[in-house]
PDB file of C-alpha atoms in Angstrom:
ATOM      1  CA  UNK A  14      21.134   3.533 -11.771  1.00  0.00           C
ATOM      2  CA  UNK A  15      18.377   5.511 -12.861  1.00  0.00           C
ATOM      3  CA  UNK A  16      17.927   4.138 -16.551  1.00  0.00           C
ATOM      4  CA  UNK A  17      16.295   7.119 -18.364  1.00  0.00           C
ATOM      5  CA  UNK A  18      18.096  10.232 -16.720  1.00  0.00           C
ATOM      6  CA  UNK A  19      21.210   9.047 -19.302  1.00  0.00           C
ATOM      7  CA  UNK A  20      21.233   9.726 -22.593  1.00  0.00           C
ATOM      8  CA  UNK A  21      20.543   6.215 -24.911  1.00  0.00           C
ATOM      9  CA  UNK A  22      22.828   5.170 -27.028  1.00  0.00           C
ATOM     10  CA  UNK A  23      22.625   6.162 -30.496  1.00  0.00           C
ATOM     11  CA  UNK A  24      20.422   9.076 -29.229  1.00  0.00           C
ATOM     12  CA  UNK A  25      17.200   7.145 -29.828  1.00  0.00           C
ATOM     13  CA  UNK A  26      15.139   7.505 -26.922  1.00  0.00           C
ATOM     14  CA  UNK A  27      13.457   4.367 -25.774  1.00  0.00           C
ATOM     15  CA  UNK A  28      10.444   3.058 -27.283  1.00  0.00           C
ATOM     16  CA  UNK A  29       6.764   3.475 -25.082  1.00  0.00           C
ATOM     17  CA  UNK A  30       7.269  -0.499 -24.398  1.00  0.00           C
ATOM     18  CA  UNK A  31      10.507   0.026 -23.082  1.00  0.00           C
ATOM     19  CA  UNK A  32       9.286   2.927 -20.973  1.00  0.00           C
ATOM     20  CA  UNK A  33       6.393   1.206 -19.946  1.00  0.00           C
ATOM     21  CA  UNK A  34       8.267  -1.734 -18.724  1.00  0.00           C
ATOM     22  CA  UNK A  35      10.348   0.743 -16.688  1.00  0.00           C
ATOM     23  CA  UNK A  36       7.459   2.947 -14.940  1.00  0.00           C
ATOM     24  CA  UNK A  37       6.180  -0.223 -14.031  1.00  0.00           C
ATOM     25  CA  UNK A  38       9.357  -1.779 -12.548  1.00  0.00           C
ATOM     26  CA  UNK A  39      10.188   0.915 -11.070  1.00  0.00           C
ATOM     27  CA  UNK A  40       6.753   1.897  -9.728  1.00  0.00           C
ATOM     28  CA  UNK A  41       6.974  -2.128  -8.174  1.00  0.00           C
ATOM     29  CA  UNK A  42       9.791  -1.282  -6.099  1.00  0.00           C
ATOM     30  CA  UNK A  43       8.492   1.978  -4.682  1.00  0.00           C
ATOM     31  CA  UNK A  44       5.888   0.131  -3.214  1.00  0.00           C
ATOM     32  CA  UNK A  45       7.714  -2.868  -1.940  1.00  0.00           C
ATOM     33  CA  UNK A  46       9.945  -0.275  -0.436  1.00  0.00           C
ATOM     34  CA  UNK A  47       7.097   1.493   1.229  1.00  0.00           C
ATOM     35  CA  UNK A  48       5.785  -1.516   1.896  1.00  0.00           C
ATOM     36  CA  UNK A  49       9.001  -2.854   4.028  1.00  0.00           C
ATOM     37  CA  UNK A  50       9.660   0.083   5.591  1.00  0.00           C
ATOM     38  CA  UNK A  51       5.941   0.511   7.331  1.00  0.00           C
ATOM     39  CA  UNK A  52       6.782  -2.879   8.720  1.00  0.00           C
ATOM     40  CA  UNK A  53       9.595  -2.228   9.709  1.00  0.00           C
ATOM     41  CA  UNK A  54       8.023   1.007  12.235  1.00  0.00           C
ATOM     42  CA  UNK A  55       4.544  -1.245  12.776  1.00  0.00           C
ATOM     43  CA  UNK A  56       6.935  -4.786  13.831  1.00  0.00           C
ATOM     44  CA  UNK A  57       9.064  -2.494  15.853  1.00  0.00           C
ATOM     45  CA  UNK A  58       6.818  -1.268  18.044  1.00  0.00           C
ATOM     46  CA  UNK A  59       4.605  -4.395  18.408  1.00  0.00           C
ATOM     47  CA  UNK A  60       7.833  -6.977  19.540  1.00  0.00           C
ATOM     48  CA  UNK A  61      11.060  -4.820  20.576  1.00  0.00           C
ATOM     49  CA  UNK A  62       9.278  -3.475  23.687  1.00  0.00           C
ATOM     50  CA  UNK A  63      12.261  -2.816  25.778  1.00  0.00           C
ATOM     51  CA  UNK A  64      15.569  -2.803  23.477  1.00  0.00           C
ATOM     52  CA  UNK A  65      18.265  -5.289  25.519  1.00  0.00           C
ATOM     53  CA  UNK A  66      21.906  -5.721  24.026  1.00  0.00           C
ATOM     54  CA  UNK A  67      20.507  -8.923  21.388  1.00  0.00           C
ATOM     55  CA  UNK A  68      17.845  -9.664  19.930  1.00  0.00           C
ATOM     56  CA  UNK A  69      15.944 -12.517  21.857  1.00  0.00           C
ATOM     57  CA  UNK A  70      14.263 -15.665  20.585  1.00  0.00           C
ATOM     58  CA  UNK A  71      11.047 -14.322  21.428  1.00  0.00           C
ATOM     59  CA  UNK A  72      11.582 -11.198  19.857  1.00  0.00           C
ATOM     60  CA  UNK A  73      12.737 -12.766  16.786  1.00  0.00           C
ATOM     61  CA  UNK A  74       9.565 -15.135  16.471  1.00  0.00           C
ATOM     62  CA  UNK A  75       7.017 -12.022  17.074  1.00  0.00           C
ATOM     63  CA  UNK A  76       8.418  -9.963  14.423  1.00  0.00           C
ATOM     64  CA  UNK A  77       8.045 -13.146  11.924  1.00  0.00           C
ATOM     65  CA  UNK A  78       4.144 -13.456  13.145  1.00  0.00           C
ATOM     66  CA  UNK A  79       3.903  -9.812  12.733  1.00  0.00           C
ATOM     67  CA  UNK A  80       5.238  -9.915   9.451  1.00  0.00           C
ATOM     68  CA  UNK A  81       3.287 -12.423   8.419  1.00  0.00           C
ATOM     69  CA  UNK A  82      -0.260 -11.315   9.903  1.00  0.00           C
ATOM     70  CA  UNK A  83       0.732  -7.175   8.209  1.00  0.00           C
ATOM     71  CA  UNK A  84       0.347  -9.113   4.742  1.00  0.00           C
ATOM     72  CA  UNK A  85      -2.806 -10.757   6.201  1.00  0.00           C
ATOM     73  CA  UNK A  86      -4.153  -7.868   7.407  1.00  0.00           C
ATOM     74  CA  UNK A  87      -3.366  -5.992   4.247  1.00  0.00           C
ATOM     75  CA  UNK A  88      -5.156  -8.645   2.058  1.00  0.00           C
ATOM     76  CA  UNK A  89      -7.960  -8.282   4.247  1.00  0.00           C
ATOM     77  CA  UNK A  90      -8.387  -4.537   3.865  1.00  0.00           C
ATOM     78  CA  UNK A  91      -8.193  -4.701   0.360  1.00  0.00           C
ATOM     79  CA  UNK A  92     -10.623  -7.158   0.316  1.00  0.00           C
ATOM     80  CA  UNK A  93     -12.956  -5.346   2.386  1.00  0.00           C
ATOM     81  CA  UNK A  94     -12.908  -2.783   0.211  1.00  0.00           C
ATOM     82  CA  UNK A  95     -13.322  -4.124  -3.316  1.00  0.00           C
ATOM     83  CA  UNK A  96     -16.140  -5.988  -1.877  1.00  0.00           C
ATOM     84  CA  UNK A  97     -18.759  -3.241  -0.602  1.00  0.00           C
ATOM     85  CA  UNK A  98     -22.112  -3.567  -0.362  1.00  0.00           C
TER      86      UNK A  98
ATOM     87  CA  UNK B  15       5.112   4.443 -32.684  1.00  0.00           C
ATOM     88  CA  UNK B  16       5.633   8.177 -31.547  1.00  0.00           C
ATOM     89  CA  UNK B  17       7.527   7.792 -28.283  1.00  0.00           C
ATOM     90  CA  UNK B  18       6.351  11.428 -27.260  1.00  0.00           C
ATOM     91  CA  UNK B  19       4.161  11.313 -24.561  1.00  0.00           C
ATOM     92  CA  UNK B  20       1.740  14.216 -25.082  1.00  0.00           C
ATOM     93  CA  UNK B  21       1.067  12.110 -28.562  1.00  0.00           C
ATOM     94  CA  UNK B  22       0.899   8.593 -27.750  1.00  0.00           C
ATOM     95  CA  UNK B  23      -2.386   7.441 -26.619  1.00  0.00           C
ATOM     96  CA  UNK B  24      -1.257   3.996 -25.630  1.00  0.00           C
ATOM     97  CA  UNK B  25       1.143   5.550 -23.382  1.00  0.00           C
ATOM     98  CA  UNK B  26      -1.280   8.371 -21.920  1.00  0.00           C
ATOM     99  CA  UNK B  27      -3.696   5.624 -21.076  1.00  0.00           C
ATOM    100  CA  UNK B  28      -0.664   3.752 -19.204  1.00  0.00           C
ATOM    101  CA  UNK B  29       0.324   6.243 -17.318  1.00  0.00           C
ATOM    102  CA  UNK B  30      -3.519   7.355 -16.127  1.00  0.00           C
ATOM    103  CA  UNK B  31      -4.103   3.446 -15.115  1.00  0.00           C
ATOM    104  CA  UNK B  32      -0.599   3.182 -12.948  1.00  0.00           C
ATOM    105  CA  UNK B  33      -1.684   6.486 -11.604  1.00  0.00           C
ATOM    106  CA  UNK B  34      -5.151   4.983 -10.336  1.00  0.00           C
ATOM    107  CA  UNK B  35      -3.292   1.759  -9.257  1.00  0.00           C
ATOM    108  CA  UNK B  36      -1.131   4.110  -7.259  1.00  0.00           C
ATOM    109  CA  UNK B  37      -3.441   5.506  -5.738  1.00  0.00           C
ATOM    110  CA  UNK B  38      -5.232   2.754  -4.582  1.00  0.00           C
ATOM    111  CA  UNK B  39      -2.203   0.983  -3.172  1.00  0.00           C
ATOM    112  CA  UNK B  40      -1.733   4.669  -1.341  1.00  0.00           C
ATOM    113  CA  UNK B  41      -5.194   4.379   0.201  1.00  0.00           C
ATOM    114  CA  UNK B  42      -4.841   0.311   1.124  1.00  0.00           C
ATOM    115  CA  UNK B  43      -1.617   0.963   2.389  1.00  0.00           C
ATOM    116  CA  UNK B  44      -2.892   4.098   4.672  1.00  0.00           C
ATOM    117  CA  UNK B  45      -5.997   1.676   5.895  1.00  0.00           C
ATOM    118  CA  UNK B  46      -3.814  -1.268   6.886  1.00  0.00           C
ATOM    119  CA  UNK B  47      -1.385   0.989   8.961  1.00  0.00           C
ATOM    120  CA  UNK B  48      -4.670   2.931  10.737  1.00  0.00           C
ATOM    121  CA  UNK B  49      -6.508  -0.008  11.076  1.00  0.00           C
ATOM    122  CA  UNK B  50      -3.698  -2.074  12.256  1.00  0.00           C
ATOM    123  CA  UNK B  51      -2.836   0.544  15.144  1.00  0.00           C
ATOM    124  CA  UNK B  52      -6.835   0.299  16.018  1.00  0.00           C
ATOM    125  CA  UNK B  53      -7.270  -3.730  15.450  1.00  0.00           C
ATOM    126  CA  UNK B  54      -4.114  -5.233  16.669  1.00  0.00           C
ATOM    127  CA  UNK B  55      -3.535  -4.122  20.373  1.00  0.00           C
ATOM    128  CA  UNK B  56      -1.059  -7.190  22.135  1.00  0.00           C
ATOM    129  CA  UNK B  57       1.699  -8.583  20.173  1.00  0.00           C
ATOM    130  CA  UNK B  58       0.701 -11.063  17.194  1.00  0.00           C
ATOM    131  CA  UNK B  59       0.219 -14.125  16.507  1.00  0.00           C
ATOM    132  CA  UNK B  60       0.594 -16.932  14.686  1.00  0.00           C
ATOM    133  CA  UNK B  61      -3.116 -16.477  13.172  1.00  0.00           C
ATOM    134  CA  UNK B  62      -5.643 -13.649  14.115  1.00  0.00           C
ATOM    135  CA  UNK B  63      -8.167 -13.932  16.590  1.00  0.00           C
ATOM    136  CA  UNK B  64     -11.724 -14.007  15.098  1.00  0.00           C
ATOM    137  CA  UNK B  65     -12.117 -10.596  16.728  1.00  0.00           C
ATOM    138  CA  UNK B  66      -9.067  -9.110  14.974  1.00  0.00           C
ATOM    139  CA  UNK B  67     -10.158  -9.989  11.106  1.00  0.00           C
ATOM    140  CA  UNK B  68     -13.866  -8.275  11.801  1.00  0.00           C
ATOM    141  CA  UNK B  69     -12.344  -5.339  13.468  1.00  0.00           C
ATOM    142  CA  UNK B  70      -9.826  -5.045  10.674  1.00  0.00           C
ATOM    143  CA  UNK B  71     -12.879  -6.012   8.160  1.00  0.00           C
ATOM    144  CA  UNK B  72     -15.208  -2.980   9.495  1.00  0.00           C
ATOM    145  CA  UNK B  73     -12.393  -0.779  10.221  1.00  0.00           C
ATOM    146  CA  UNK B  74     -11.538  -0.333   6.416  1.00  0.00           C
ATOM    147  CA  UNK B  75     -15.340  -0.264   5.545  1.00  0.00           C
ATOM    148  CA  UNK B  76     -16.482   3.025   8.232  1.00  0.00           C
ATOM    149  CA  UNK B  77     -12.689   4.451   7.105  1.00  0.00           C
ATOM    150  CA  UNK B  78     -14.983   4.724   3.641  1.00  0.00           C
ATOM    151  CA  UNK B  79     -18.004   5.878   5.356  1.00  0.00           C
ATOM    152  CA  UNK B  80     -16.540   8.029   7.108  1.00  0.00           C
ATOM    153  CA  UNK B  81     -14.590   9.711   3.665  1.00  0.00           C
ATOM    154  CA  UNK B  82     -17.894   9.885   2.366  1.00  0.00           C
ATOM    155  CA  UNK B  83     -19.125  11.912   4.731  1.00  0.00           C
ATOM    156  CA  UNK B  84     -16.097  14.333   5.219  1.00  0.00           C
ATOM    157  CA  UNK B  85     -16.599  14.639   1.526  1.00  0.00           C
ATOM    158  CA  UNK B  86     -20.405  15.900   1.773  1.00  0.00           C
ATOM    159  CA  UNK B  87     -19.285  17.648   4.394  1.00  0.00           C
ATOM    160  CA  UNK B  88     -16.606  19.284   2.594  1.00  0.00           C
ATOM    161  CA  UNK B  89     -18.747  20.287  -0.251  1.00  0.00           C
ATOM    162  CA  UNK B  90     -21.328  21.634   1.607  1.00  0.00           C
ATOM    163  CA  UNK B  91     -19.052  24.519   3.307  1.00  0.00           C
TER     164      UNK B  91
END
């Protein structure tokens, strides 16, 4: 899966756009990942207060708010911060 | 192009920018989840409360104060 731990073709190694490209797409997913997975821990704890055997309606619609308003509140950190006095 | 590394300027100057952007995204991404845990105490909504944004708004900004002044602090030992 991992596109430059295999030897090209040809045995060229990729050009520095190529590479770039890569880093970058790669480096893109890291993040989402991270992103998801905090989340996941942060939405968890906020809306599945006491784990029953489904997952109610209630629960269901918190953990879309939360997911919603953990973008929000990450957009308004960021903003916070690249706008100090 | 020479697609070493060590030689190529273009990509040394990549690679130093995605390393800033990383870190950035580290330190946003470290302020949300503190600030979050401080900000948002009952389940949420479907918009903040007015209170919620400024405490998330001034949480991130004395998360930098405070830095600064471990950082003084830091250097001064």
């Amino acid at each position: 899966m991992d596109s430059y731990s295999s030897p090209p073709v040809g045995g060229a190694s990729p050009s520095p756009e190529v590479l770039m490209e890569q880093v970058k797409t790669q480096l893109a997913q890291a993040y989402a990942e991270e992103f998801i997975e905090t989340v996941r821990v942060k939405c968890f704890d906020k809306c599945i207060t006491k784990p029953g055997s489904s997952l109610g309606g209630s629960e269901s619609s918190c953990i879309s708010r939360c997911f919603d308003r953990y973008i929000e509140a990450t957009g308004i950190i960021s903003r916070s911060l690249f706008t100090q006095r | 192009m020479d697609p070493n590394i060590a030689n190529n300027p273009e990509l040394l100057q990549f690679l130093a920018q995605e390393k800033e952007r990383a870190m950035v995204n580290e330190m946003v991404a470290k302020m949300t989840s503190v600030c979050w845990d401080k900000c948002i105490t009952s389940a949420p909504g479907s918009k903040f409360s007015s209170s919620e944004s400024s405490c998330l708004t001034h949480c991130a900004q004395r998360y930098m104060d405070m830095s600064m002044i471990l950082m003084k602090r830091f250097q001064q030992q």
